[in-house]
PDB file of C-alpha atoms and ligand atoms in Angstrom:
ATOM      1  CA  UNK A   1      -1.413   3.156 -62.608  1.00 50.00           C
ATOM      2  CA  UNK A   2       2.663   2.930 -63.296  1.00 52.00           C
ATOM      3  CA  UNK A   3       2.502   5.352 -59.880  1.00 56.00           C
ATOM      4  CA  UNK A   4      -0.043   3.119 -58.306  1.00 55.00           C
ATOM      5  CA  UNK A   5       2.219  -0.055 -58.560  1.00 52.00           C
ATOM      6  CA  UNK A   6       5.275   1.618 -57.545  1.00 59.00           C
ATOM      7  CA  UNK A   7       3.636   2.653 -54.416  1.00 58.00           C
ATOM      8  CA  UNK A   8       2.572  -1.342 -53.959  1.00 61.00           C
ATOM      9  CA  UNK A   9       6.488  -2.369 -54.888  1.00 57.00           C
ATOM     10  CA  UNK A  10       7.507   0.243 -52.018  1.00 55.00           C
ATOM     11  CA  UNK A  11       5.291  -1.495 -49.878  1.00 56.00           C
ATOM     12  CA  UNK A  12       6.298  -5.065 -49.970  1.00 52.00           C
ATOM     13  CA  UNK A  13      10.250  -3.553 -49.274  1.00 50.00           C
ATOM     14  CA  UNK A  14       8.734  -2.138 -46.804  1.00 56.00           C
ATOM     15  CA  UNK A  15       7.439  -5.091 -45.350  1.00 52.00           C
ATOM     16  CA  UNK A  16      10.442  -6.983 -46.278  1.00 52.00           C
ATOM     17  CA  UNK A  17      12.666  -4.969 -44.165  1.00 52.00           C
ATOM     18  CA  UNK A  18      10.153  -4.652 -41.690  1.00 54.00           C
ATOM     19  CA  UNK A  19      10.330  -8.796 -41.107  1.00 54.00           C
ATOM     20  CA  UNK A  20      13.818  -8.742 -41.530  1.00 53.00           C
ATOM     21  CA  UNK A  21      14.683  -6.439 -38.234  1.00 54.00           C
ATOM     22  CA  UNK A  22      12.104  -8.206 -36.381  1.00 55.00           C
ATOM     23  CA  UNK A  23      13.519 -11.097 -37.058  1.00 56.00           C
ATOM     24  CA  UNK A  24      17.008 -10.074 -36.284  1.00 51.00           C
ATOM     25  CA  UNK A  25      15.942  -8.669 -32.724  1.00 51.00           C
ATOM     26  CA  UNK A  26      14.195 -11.846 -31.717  1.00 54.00           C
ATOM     27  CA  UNK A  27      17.047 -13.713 -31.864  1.00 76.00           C
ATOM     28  CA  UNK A  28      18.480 -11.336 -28.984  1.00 84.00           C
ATOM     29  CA  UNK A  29      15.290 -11.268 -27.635  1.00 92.00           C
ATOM     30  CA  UNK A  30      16.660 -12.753 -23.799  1.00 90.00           C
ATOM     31  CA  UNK A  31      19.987 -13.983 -22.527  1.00 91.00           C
ATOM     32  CA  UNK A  32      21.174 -15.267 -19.046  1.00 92.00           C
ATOM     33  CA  UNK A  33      23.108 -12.389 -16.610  1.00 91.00           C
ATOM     34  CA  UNK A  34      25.192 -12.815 -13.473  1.00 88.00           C
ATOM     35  CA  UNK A  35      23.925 -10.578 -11.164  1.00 86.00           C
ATOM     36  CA  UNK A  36      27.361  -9.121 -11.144  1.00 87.00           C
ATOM     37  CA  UNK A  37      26.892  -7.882 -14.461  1.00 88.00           C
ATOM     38  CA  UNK A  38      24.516  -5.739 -12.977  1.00 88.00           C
ATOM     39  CA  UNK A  39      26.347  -4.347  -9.799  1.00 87.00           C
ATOM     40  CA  UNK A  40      24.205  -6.452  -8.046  1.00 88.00           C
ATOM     41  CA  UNK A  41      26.275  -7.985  -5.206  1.00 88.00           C
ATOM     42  CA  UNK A  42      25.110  -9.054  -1.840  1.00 91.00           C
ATOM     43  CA  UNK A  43      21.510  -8.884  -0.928  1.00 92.00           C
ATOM     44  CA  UNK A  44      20.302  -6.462   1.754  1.00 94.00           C
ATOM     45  CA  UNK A  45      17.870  -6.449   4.655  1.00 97.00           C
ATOM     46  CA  UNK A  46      17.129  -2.218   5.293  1.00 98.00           C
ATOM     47  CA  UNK A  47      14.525  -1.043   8.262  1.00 98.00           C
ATOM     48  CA  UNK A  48      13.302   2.455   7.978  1.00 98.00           C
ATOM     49  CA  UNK A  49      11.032   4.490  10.120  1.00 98.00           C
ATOM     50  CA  UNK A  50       9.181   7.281   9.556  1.00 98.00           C
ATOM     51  CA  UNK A  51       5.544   8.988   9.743  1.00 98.00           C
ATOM     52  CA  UNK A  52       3.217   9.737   7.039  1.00 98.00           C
ATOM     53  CA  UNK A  53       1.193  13.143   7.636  1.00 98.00           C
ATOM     54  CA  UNK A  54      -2.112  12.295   5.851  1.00 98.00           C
ATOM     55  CA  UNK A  55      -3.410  16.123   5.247  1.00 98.00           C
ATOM     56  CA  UNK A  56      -7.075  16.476   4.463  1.00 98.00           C
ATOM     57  CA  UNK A  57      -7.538  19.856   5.716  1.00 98.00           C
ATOM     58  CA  UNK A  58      -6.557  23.407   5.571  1.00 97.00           C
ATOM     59  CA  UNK A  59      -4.263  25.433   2.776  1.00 97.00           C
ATOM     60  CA  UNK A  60      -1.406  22.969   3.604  1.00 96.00           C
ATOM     61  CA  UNK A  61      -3.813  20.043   2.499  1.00 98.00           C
ATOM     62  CA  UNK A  62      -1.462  17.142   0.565  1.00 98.00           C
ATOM     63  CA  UNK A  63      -4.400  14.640   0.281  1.00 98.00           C
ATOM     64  CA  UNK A  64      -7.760  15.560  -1.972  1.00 98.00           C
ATOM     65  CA  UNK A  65     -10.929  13.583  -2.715  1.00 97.00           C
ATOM     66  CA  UNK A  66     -10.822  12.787  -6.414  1.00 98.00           C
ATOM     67  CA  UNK A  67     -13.669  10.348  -6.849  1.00 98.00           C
ATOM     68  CA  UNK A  68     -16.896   8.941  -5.149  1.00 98.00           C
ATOM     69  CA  UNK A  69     -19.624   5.926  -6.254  1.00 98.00           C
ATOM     70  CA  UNK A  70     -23.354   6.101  -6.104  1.00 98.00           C
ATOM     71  CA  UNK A  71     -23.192   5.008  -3.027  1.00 98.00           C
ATOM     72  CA  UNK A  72     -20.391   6.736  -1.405  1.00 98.00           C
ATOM     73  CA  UNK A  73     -22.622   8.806   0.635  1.00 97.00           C
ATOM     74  CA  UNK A  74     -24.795   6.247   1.739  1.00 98.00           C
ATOM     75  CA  UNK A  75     -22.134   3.249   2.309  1.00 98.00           C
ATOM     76  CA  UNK A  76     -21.100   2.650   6.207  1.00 97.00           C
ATOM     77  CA  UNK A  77     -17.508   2.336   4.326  1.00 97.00           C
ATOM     78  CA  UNK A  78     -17.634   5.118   2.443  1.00 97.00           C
ATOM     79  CA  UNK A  79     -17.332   3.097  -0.683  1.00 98.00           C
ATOM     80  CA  UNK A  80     -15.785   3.528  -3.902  1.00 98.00           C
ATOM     81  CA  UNK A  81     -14.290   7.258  -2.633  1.00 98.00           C
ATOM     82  CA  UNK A  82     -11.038   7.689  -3.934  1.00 98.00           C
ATOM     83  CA  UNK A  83      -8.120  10.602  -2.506  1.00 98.00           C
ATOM     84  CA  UNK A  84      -5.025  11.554  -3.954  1.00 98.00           C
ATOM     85  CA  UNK A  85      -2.422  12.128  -2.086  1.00 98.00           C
ATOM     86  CA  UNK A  86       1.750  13.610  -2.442  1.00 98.00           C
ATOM     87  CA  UNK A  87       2.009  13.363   1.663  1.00 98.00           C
ATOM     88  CA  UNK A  88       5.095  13.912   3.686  1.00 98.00           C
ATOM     89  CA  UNK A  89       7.167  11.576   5.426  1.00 98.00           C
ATOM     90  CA  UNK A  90       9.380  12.838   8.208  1.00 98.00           C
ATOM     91  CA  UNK A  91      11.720  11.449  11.133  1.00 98.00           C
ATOM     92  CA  UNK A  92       8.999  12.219  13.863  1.00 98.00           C
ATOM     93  CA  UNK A  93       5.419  12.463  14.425  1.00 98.00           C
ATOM     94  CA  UNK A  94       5.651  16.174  14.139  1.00 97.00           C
ATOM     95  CA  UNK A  95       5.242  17.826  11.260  1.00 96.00           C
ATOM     96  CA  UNK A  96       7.472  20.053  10.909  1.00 97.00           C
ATOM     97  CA  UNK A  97      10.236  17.429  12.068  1.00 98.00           C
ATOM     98  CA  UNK A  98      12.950  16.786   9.022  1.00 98.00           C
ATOM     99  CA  UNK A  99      11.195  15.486   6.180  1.00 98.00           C
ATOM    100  CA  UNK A 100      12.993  12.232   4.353  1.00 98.00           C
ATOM    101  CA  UNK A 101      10.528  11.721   1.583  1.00 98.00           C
ATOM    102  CA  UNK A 102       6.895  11.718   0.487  1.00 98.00           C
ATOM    103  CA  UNK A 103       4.277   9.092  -0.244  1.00 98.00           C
ATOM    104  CA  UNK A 104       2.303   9.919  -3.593  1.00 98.00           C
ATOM    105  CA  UNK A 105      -0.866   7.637  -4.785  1.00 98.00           C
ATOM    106  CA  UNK A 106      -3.725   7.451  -4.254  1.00 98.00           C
ATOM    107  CA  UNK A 107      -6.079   5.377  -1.520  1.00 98.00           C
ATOM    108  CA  UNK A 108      -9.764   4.039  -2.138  1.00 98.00           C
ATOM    109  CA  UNK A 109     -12.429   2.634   0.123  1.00 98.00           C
ATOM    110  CA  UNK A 110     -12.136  -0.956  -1.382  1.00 98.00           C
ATOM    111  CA  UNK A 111     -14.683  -3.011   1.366  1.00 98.00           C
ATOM    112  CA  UNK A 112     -18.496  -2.813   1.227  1.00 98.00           C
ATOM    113  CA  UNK A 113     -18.617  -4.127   5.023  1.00 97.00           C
ATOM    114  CA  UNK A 114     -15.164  -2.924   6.836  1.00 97.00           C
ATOM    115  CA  UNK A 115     -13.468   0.228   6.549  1.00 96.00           C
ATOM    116  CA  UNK A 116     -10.200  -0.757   4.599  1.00 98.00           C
ATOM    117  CA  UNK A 117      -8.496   1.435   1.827  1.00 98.00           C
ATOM    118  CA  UNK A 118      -6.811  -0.191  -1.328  1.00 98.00           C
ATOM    119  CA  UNK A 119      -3.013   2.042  -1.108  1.00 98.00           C
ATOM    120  CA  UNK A 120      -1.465   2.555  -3.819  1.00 98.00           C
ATOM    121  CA  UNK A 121       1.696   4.644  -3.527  1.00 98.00           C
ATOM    122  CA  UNK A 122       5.094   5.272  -3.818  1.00 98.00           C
ATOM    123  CA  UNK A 123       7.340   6.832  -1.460  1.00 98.00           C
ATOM    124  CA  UNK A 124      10.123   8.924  -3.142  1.00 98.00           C
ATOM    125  CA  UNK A 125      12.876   9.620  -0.592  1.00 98.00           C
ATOM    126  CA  UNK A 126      15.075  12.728  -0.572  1.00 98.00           C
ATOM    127  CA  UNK A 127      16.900  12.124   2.526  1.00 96.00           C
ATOM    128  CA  UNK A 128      20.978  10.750   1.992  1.00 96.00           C
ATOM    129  CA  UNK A 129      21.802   7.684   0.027  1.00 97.00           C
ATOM    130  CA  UNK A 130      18.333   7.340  -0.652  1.00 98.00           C
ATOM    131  CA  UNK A 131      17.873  10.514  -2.303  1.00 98.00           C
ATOM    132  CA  UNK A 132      15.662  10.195  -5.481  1.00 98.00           C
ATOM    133  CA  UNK A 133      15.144   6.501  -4.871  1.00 98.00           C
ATOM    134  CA  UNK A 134      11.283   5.096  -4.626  1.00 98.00           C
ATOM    135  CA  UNK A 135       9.349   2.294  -3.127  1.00 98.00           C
ATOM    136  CA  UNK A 136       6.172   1.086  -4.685  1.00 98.00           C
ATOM    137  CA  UNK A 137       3.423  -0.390  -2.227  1.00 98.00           C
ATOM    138  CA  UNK A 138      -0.183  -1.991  -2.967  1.00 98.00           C
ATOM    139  CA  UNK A 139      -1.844  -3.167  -0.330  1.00 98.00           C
ATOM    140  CA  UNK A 140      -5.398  -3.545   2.429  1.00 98.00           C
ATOM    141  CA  UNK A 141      -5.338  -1.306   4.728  1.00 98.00           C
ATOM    142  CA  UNK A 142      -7.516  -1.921   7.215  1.00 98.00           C
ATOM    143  CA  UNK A 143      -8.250   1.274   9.157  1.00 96.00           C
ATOM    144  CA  UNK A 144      -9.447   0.670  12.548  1.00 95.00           C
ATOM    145  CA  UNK A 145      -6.920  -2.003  13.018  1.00 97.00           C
ATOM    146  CA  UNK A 146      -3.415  -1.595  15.281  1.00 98.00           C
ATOM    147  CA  UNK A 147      -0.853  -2.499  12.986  1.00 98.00           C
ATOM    148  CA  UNK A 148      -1.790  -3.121   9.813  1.00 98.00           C
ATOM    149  CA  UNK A 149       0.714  -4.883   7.193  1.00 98.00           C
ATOM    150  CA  UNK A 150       0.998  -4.334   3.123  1.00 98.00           C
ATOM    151  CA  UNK A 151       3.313  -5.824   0.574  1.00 98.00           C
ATOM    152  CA  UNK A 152       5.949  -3.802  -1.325  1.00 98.00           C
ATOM    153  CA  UNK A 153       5.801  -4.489  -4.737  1.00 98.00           C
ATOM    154  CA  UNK A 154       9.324  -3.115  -6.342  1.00 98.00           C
ATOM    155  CA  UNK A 155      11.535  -0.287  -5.590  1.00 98.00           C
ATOM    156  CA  UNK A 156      13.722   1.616  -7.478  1.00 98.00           C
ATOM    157  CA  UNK A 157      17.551   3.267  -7.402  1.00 97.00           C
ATOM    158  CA  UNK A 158      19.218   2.354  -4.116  1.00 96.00           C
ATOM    159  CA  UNK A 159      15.389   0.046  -3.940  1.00 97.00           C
ATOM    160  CA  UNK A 160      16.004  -2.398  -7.245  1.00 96.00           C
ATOM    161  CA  UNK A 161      14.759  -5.568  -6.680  1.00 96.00           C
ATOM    162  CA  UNK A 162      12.853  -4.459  -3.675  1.00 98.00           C
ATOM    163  CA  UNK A 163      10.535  -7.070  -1.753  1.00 97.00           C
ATOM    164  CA  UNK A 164       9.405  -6.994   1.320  1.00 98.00           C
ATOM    165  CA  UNK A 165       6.456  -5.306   3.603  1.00 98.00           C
ATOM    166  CA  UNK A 166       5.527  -2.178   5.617  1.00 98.00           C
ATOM    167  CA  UNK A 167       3.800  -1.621   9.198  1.00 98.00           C
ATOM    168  CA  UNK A 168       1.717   0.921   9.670  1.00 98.00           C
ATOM    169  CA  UNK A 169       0.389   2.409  12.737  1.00 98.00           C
ATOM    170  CA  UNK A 170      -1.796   5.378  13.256  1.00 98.00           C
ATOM    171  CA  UNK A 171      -0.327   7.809  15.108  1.00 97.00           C
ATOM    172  CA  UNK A 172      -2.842  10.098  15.652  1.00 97.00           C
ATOM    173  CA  UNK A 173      -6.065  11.020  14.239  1.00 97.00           C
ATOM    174  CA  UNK A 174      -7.934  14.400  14.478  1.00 97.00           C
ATOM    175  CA  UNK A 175     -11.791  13.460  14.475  1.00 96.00           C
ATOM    176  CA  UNK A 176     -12.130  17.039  13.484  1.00 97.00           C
ATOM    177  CA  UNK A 177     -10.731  17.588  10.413  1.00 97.00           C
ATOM    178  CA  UNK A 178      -9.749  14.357   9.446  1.00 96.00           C
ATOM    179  CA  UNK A 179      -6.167  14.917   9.704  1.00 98.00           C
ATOM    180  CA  UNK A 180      -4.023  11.575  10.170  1.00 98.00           C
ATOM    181  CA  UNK A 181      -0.519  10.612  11.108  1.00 98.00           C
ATOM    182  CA  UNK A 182       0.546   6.853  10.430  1.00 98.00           C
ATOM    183  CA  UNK A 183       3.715   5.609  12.106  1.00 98.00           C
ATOM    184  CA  UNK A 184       5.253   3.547   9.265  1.00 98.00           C
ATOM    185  CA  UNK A 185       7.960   0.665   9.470  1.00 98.00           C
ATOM    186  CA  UNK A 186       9.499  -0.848   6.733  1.00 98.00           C
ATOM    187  CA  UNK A 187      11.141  -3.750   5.954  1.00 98.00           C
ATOM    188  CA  UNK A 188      12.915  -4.024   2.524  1.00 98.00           C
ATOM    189  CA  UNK A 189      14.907  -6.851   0.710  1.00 98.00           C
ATOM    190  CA  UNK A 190      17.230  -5.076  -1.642  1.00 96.00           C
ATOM    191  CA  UNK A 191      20.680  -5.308  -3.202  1.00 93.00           C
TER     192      UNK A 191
HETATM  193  C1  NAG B   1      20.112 -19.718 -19.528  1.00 73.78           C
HETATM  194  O1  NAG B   1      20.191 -20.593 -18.437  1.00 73.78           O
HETATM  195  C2  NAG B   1      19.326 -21.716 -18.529  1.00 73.78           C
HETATM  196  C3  NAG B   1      19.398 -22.504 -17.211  1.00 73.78           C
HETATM  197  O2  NAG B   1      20.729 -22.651 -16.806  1.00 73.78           O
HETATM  198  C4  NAG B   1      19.663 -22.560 -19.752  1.00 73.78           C
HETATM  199  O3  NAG B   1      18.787 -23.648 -19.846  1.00 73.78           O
HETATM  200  C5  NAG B   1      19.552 -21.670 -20.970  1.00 73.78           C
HETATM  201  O4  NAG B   1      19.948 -22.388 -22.109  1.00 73.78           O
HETATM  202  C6  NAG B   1      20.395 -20.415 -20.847  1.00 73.78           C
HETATM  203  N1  NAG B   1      20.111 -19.538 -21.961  1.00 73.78           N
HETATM  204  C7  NAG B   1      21.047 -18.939 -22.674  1.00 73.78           C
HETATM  205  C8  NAG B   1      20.555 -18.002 -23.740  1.00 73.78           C
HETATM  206  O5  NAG B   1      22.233 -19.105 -22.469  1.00 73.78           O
HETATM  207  C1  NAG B   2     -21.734  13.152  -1.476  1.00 73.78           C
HETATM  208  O1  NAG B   2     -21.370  14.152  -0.533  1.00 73.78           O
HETATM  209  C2  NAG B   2     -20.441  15.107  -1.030  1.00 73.78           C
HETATM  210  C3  NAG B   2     -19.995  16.010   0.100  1.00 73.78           C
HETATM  211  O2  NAG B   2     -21.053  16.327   0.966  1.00 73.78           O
HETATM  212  C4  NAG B   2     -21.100  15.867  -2.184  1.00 73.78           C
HETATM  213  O3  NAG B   2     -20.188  16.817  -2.698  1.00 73.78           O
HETATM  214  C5  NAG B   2     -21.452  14.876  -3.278  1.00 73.78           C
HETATM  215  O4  NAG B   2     -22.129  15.509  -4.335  1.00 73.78           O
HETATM  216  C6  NAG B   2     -22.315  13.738  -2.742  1.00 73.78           C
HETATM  217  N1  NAG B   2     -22.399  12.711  -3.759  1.00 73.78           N
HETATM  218  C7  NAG B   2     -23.538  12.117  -4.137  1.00 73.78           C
HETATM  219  C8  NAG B   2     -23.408  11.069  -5.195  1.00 73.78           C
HETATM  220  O5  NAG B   2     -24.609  12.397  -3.627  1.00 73.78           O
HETATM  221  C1  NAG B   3      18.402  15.098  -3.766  1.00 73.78           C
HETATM  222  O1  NAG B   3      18.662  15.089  -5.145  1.00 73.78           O
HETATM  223  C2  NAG B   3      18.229  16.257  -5.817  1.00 73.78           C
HETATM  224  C3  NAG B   3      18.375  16.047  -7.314  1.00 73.78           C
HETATM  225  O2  NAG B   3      19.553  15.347  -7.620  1.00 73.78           O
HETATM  226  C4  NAG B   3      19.046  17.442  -5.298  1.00 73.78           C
HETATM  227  O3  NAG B   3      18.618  18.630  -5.929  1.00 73.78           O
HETATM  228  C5  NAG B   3      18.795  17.559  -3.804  1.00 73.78           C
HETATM  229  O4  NAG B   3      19.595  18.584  -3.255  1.00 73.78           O
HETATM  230  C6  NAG B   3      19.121  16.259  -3.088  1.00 73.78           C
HETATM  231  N1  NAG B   3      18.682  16.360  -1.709  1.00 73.78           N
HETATM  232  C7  NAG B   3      19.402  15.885  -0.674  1.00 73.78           C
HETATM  233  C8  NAG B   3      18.802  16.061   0.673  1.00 73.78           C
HETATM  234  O5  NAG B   3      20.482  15.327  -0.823  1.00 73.78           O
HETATM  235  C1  NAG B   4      -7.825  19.212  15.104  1.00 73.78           C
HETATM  236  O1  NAG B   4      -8.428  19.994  14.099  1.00 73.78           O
HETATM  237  C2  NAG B   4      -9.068  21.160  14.584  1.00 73.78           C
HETATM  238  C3  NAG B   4      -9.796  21.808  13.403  1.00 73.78           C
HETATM  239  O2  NAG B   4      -8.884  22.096  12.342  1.00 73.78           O
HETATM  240  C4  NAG B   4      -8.030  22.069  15.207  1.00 73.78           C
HETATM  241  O3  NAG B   4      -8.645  23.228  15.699  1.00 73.78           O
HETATM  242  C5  NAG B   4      -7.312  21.321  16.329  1.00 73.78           C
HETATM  243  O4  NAG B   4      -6.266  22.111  16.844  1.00 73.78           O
HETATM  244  C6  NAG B   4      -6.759  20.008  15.832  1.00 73.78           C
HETATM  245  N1  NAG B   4      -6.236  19.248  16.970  1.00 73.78           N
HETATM  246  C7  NAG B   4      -4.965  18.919  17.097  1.00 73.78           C
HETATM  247  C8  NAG B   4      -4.620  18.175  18.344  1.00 73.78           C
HETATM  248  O5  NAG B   4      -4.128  19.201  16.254  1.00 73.78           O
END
């Protein structure tokens, strides 16, 4: 009993101290920053260029099928399939051309009626200043179509802040195996 409430006494002090932190962080909860504060300076407008090797087949594959729906199979679109990918990006459209970074996600048949993946990937440079920095994009990509455009969504590093969007063109396609290289263009707002 004597134990019992002590326990209960511990508690509340607990709970006391508890409120009493909480409340002391809320009240430092948000404040206003210059972007100076930061580092941040004068906003920039980048363009990079590169091509994405999409690699389905073979011991060098970089892209795998994950996950299918009930209907995969059946589905003109190939429906609910899902691949992940950690593909290369390099300076040219060949392969083994110098490689400045690699696009990691995954993409999903997302349309019932057109063929258009839902991408969702980041691409983690290695080449330079942009070394270790990433780029995060979510977007429709709609196969079959010339130049097809998706939002980025952040960025970080060199990439904080980053807004802006991304061309991509396919390159070259191998009907064989699958294999896919996607000329990509971006355009990035960043500090
Ligand atoms: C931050 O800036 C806004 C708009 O200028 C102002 O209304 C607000 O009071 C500021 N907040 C703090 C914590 O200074
Ligand atoms: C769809 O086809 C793939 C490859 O041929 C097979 O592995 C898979 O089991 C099939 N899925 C269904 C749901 O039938
Ligand atoms: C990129 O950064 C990593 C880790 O800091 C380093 O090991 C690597 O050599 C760098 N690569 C280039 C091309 O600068
Ligand atoms: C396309 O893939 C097939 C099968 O892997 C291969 O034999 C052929 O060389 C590839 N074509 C090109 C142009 O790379």
């Amino acid at each position: 009993m004597a134990q019992s409430l002590h326990k209960q006494k511990y508690t509340i002090l607990t709970l006391f101290l508890f409120l009493f932190l909480l409340h002391g962080e809320s009240q430092k909860f948000s404040r206003n920053l210059s972007s100076k504060t930061l580092g941040f300076k004068k906003q920039k407008l980048s363009h990079l260029h590169f091509y994405f090797h999409d690699i389905v087949s073979g011991d060098q594959a970089t892209a795998f099928r994950v996950a299918q729906s009930a209907i995969t199979n059946t589905s003109s679109t190939g429906f609910g399939f899902m691949a992940m990918m950690d593909n290369p990006l390099t300076v040219s459209p060949e392969r083994t051309s110098k490689m400045v970074g690699r696009a990691q996600g995954f993409y999903a048949s997302a349309d019932l009626r057109e063929s258009a993946l839902l991408m969702v990937m980041n691409y983690v440079f290695s080449e330079g200043k942009y070394n270790g920095s990433t780029l995060s994009i979510l977007g429709r990509n709609e196969v079959f179509t010339t130049v097809r455009e998706m939002p980025i969504v952040g960025g970080s590093g060199i990439f904080r802040f980053a807004c802006g969007y991304v061309l991509a063109k396919t390159q070259f396609f191998n009907i064989t195996n699958g294999d896919t290289v996607v000329e990509y263009d971006v355009y990035v707002q960043h500090y």
